[in-house]
mmCIF file of C-alpha atoms in Angstrom:
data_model
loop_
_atom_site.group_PDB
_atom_site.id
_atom_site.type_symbol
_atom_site.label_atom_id
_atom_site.label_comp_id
_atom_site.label_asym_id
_atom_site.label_seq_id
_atom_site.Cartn_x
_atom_site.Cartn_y
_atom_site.Cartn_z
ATOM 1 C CA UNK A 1 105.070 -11.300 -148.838
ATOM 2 C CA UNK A 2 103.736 -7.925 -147.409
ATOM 3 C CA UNK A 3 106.615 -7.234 -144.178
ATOM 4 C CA UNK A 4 106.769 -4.269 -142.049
ATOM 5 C CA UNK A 5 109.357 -3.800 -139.846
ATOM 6 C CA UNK A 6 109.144 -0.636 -136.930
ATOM 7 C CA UNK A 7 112.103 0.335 -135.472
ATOM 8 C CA UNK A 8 113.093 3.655 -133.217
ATOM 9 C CA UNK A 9 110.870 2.858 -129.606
ATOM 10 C CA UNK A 10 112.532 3.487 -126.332
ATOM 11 C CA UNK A 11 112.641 5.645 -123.490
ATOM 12 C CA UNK A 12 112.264 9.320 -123.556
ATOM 13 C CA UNK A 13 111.201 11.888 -121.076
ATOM 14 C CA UNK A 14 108.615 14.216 -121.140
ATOM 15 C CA UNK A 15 108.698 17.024 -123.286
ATOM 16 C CA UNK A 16 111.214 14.860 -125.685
ATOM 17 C CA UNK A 17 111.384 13.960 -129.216
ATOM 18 C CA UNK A 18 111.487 10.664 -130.860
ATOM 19 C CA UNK A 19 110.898 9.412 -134.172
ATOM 20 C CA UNK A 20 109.630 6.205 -135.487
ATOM 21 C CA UNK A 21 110.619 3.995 -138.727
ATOM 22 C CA UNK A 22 108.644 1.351 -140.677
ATOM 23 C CA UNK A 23 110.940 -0.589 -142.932
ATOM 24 C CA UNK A 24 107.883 -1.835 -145.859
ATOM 25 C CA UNK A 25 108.289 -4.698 -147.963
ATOM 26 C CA UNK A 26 107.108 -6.813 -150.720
ATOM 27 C CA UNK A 27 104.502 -4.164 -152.212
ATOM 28 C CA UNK A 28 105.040 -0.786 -153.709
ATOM 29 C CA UNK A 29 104.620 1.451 -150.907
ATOM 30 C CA UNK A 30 103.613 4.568 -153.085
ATOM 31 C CA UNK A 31 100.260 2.880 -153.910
ATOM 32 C CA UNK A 32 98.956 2.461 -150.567
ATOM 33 C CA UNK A 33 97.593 4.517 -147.543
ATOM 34 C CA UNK A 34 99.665 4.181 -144.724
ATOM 35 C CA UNK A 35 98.876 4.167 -140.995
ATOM 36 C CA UNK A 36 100.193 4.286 -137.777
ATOM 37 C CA UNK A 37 98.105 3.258 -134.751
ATOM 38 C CA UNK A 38 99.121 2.910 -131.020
ATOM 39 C CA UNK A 39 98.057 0.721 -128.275
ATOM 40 C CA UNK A 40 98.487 2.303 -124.280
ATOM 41 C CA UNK A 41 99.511 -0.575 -122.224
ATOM 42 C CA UNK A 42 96.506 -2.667 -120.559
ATOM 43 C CA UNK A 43 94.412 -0.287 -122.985
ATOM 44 C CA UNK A 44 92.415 -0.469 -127.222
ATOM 45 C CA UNK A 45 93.702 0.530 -130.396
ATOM 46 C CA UNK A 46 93.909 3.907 -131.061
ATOM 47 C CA UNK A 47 94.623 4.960 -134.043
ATOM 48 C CA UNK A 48 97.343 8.048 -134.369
ATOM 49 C CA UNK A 49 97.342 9.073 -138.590
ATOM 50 C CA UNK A 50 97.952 7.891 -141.831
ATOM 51 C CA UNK A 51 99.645 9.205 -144.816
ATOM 52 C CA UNK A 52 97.533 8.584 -148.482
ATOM 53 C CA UNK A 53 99.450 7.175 -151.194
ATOM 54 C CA UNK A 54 100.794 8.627 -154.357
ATOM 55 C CA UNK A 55 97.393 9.025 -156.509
ATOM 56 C CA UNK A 56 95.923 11.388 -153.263
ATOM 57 C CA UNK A 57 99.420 13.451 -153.339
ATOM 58 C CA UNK A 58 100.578 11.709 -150.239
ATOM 59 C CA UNK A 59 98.409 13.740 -148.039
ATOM 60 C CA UNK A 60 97.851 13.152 -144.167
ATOM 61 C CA UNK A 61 95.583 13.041 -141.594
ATOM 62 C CA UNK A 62 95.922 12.985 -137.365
ATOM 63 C CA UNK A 63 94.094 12.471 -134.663
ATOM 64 C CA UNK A 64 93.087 15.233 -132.419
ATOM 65 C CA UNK A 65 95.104 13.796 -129.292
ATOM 66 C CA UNK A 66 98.723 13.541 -131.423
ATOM 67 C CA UNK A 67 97.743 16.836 -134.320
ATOM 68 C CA UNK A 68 100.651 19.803 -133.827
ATOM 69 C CA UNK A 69 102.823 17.432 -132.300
ATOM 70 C CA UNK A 70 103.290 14.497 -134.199
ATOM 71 C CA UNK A 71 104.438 14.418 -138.125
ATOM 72 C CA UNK A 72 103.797 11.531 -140.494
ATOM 73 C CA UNK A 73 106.013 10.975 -143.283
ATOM 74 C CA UNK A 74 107.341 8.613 -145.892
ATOM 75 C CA UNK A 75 110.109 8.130 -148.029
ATOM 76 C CA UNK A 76 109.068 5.582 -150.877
ATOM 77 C CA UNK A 77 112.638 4.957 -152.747
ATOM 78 C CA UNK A 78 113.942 3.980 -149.119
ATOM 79 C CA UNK A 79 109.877 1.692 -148.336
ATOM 80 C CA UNK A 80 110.318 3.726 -145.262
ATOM 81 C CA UNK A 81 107.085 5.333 -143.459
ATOM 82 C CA UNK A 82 108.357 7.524 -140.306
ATOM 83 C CA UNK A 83 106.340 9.400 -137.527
ATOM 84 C CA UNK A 84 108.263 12.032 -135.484
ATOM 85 C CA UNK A 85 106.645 12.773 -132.111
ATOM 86 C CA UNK A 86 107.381 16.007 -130.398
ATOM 87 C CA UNK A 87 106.429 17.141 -127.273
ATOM 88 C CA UNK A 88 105.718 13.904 -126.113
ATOM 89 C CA UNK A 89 103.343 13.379 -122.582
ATOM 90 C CA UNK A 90 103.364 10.368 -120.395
ATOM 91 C CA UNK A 91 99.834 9.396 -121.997
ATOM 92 C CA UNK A 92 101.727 8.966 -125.791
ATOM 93 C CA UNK A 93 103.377 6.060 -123.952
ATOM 94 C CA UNK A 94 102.759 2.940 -125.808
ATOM 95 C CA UNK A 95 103.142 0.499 -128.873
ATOM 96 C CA UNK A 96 103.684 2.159 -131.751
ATOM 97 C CA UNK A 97 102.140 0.120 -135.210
ATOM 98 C CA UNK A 98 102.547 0.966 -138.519
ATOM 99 C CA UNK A 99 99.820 -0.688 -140.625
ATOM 100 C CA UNK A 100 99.131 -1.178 -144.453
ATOM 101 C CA UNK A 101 95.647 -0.792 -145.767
ATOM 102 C CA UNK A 102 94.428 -4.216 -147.036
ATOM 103 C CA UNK A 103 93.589 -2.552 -150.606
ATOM 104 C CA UNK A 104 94.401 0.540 -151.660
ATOM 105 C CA UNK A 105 91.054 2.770 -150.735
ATOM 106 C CA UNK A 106 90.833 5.737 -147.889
ATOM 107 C CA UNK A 107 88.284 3.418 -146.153
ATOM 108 C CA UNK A 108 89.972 0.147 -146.412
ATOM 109 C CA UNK A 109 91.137 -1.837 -143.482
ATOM 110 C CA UNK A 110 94.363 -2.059 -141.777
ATOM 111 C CA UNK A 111 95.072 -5.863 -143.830
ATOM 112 C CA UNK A 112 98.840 -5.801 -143.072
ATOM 113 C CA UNK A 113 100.895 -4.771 -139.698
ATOM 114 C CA UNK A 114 103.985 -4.534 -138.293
ATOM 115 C CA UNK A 115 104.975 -6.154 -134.825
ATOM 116 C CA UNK A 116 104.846 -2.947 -133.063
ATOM 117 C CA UNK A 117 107.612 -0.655 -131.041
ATOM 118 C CA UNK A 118 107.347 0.447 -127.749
ATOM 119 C CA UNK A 119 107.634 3.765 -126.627
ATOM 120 C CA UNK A 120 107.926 4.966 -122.963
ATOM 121 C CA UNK A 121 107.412 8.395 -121.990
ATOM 122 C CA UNK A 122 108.570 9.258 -118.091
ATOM 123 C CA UNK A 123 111.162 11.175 -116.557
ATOM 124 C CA UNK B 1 83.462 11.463 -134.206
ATOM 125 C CA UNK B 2 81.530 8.507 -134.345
ATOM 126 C CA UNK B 3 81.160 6.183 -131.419
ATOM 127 C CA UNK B 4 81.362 2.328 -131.751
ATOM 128 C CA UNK B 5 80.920 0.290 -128.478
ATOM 129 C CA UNK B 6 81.955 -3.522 -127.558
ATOM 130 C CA UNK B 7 81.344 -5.313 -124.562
ATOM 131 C CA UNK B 8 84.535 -5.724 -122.574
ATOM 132 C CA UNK B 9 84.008 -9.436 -122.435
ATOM 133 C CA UNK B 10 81.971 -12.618 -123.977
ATOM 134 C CA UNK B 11 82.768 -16.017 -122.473
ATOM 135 C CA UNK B 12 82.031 -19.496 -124.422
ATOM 136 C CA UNK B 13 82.947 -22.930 -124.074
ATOM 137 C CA UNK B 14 84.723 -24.585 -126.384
ATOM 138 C CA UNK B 15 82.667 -25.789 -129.300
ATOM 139 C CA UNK B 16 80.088 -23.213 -129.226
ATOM 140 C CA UNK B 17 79.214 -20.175 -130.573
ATOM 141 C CA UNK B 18 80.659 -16.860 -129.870
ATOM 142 C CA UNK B 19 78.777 -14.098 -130.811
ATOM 143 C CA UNK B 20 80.989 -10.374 -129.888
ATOM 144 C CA UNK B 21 78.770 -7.306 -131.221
ATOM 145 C CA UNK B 22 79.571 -4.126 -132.508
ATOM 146 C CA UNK B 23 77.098 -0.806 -131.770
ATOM 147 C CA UNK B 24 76.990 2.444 -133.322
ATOM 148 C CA UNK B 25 74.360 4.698 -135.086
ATOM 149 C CA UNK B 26 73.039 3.587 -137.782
ATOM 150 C CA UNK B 27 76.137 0.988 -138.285
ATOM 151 C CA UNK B 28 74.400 -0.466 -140.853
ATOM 152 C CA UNK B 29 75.440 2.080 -143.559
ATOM 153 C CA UNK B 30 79.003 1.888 -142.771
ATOM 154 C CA UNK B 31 81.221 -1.100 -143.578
ATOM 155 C CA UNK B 32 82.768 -2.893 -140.559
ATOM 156 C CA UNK B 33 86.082 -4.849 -139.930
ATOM 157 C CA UNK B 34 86.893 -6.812 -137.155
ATOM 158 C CA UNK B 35 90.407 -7.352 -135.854
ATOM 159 C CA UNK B 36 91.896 -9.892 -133.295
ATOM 160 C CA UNK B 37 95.154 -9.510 -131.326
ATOM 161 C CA UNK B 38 96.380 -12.224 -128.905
ATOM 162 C CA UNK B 39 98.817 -11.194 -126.234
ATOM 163 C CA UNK B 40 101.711 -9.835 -126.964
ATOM 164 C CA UNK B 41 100.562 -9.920 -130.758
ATOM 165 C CA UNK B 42 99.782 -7.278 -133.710
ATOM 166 C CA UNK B 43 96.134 -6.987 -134.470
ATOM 167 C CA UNK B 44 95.004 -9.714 -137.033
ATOM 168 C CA UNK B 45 92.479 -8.453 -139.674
ATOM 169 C CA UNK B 46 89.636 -11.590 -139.333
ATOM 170 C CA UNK B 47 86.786 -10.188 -140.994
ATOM 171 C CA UNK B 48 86.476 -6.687 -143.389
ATOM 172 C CA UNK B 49 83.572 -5.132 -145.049
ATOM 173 C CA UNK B 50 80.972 -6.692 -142.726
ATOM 174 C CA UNK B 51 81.240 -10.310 -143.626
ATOM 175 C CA UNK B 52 84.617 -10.979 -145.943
ATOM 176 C CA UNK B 53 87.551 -13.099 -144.685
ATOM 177 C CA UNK B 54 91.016 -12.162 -145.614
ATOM 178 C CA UNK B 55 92.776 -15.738 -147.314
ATOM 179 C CA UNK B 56 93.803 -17.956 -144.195
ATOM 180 C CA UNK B 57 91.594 -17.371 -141.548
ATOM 181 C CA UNK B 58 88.905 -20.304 -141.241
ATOM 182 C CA UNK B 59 85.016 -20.106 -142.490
ATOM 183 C CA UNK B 60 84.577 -20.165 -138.652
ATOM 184 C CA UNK B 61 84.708 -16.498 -138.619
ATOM 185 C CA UNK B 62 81.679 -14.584 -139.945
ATOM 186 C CA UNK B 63 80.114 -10.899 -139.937
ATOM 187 C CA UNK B 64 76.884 -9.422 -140.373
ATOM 188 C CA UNK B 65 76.054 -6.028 -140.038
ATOM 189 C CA UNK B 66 72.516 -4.513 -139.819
ATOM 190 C CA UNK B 67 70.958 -1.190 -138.178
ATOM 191 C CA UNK B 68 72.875 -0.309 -135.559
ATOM 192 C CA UNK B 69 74.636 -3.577 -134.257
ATOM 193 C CA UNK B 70 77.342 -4.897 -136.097
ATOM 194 C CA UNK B 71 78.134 -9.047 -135.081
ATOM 195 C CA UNK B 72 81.439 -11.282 -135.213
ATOM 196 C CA UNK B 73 80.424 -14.947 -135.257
ATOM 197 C CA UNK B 74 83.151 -17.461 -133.927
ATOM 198 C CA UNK B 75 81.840 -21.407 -134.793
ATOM 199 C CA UNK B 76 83.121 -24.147 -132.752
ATOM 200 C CA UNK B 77 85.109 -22.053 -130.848
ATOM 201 C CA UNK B 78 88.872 -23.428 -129.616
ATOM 202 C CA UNK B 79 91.112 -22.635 -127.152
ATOM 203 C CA UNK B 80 93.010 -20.733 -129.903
ATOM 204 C CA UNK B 81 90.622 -18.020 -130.438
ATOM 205 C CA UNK B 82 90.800 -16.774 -126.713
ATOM 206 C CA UNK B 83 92.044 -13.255 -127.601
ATOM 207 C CA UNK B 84 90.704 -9.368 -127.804
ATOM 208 C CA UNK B 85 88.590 -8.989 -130.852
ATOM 209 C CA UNK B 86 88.503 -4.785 -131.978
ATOM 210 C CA UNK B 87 85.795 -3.924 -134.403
ATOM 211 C CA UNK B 88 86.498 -0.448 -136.894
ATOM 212 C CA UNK B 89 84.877 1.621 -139.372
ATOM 213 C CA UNK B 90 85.456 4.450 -141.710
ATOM 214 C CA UNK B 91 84.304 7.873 -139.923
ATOM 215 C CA UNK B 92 83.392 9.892 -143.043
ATOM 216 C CA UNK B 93 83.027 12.932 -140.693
ATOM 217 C CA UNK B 94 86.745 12.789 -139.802
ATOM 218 C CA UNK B 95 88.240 11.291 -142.416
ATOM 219 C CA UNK B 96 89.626 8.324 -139.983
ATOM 220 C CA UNK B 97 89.162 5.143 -138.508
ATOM 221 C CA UNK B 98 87.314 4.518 -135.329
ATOM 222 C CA UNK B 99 87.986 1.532 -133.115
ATOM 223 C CA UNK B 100 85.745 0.224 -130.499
ATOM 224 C CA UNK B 101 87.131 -0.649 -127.241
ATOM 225 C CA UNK B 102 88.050 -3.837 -127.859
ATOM 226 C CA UNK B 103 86.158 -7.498 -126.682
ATOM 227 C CA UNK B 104 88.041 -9.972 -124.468
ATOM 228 C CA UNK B 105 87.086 -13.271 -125.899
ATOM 229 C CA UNK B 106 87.614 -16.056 -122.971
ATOM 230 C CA UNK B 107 86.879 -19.788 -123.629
ATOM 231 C CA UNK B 108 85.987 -21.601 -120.615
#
């Protein structure tokens, strides 16, 4: 059974640093594309980047709102995904989801995610 | 990046039909998932690649996709289904995935 587990939310203030863990399980985390994706509370899905899996040399992508500040990574002999937020703003405040594609391909969709961790951003 | 646009709400009784659409330019070429998340919930992937159901979720859920309107169909709708319904697709442009704004499904 596919499991992800995020870990790491909580309270920081502006201008802080926090970083985020997804504990995978029950699938070999190197073959997949990896996402994380954040919800604002009251507010959509927005999604924040993904790392590729092994065949696409673990590359990563971000969106324009999060890129220079936040860093996606991944260690696959731990099935750990991280994200490490710098510089964080009162608007980055929200749940944090990490999210498996459903099978294997860049334009797959998110079949798999984790219950979420909530970060709050205020001084 | 490309746009996709919901309506913030549809409203059905139970029993009906809930229809929760999905625009965007020519949407018709790209291949559309729909996701719903009940309160306090992770999103739940109902419907991918226009019209496919993941194993589990019931043949009451259907897609279509076609110019530039993409459509969720919810059969006999229950109290259960009340939730927010996202649709996505694959921005080739950007290299990412696009979420609409999300649908508030409310059963009367």
């Amino acid at each position: 059974e596919v499991q992800l587990v995020e870990s790491g939310g909580g309270l920081v203030q502006p201008g802080g640093s926090l970083r985020l863990s997804c504990a995978a399980s029950g699938f070999t985390l190197s073959d997949h594309y990896m996402d994380w994706v954040r919800q604002a509370p009251g507010k959509g899905l927005e999604w924040v980047g993904r790392t590729r899996n092994k065949a696409n040399s673990y590359t990563t992508e971000y969106a324009a709102s999060v890129k220079g500040r936040f860093t996606i990574s991944r260690d696959d002999s731990k099935n750990s995904l991280y994200l490490q937020m710098k510089s964080l703003k009162t608007e980055d405040t929200a749940v944090y989801y990490c999210a498996r594609d459903y099978y294997g391909s860049g334009s797959a969709p998110l079949g798999y995610w984790g219950q979420g961790t909530l970060v709050t951003v205020s001084s | 990046s490309y746009v996709v646009t919901q309506p913030p709400s549809v409203s059905v009784a139970p029993g009906q039909t809930a229809r929760i659409t999905c625009g965007g330019n020519n949407i018709g070429s790209k291949s559309v998932h729909w996701y719903q998340q009940k309160p306090g919930q992770a999103p739940v992937l109902v419907v991918h690649d226009d019209s496919d159901r993941p194993s589990g979720i019931p043949e009451r859920f259907s897609g279509s996709n076609s110019g530039n309107t993409a459509t969720l169909t919810i059969s006999r709708v229950e109290a259960g289904d009340e939730a927010d319904y996202y649709c996505q697709v694959w921005d080739s442009s950007s290299d990412h995935p696009v979420f609409g704004g999300g649908t508030k499904l409310t059963v009367l």
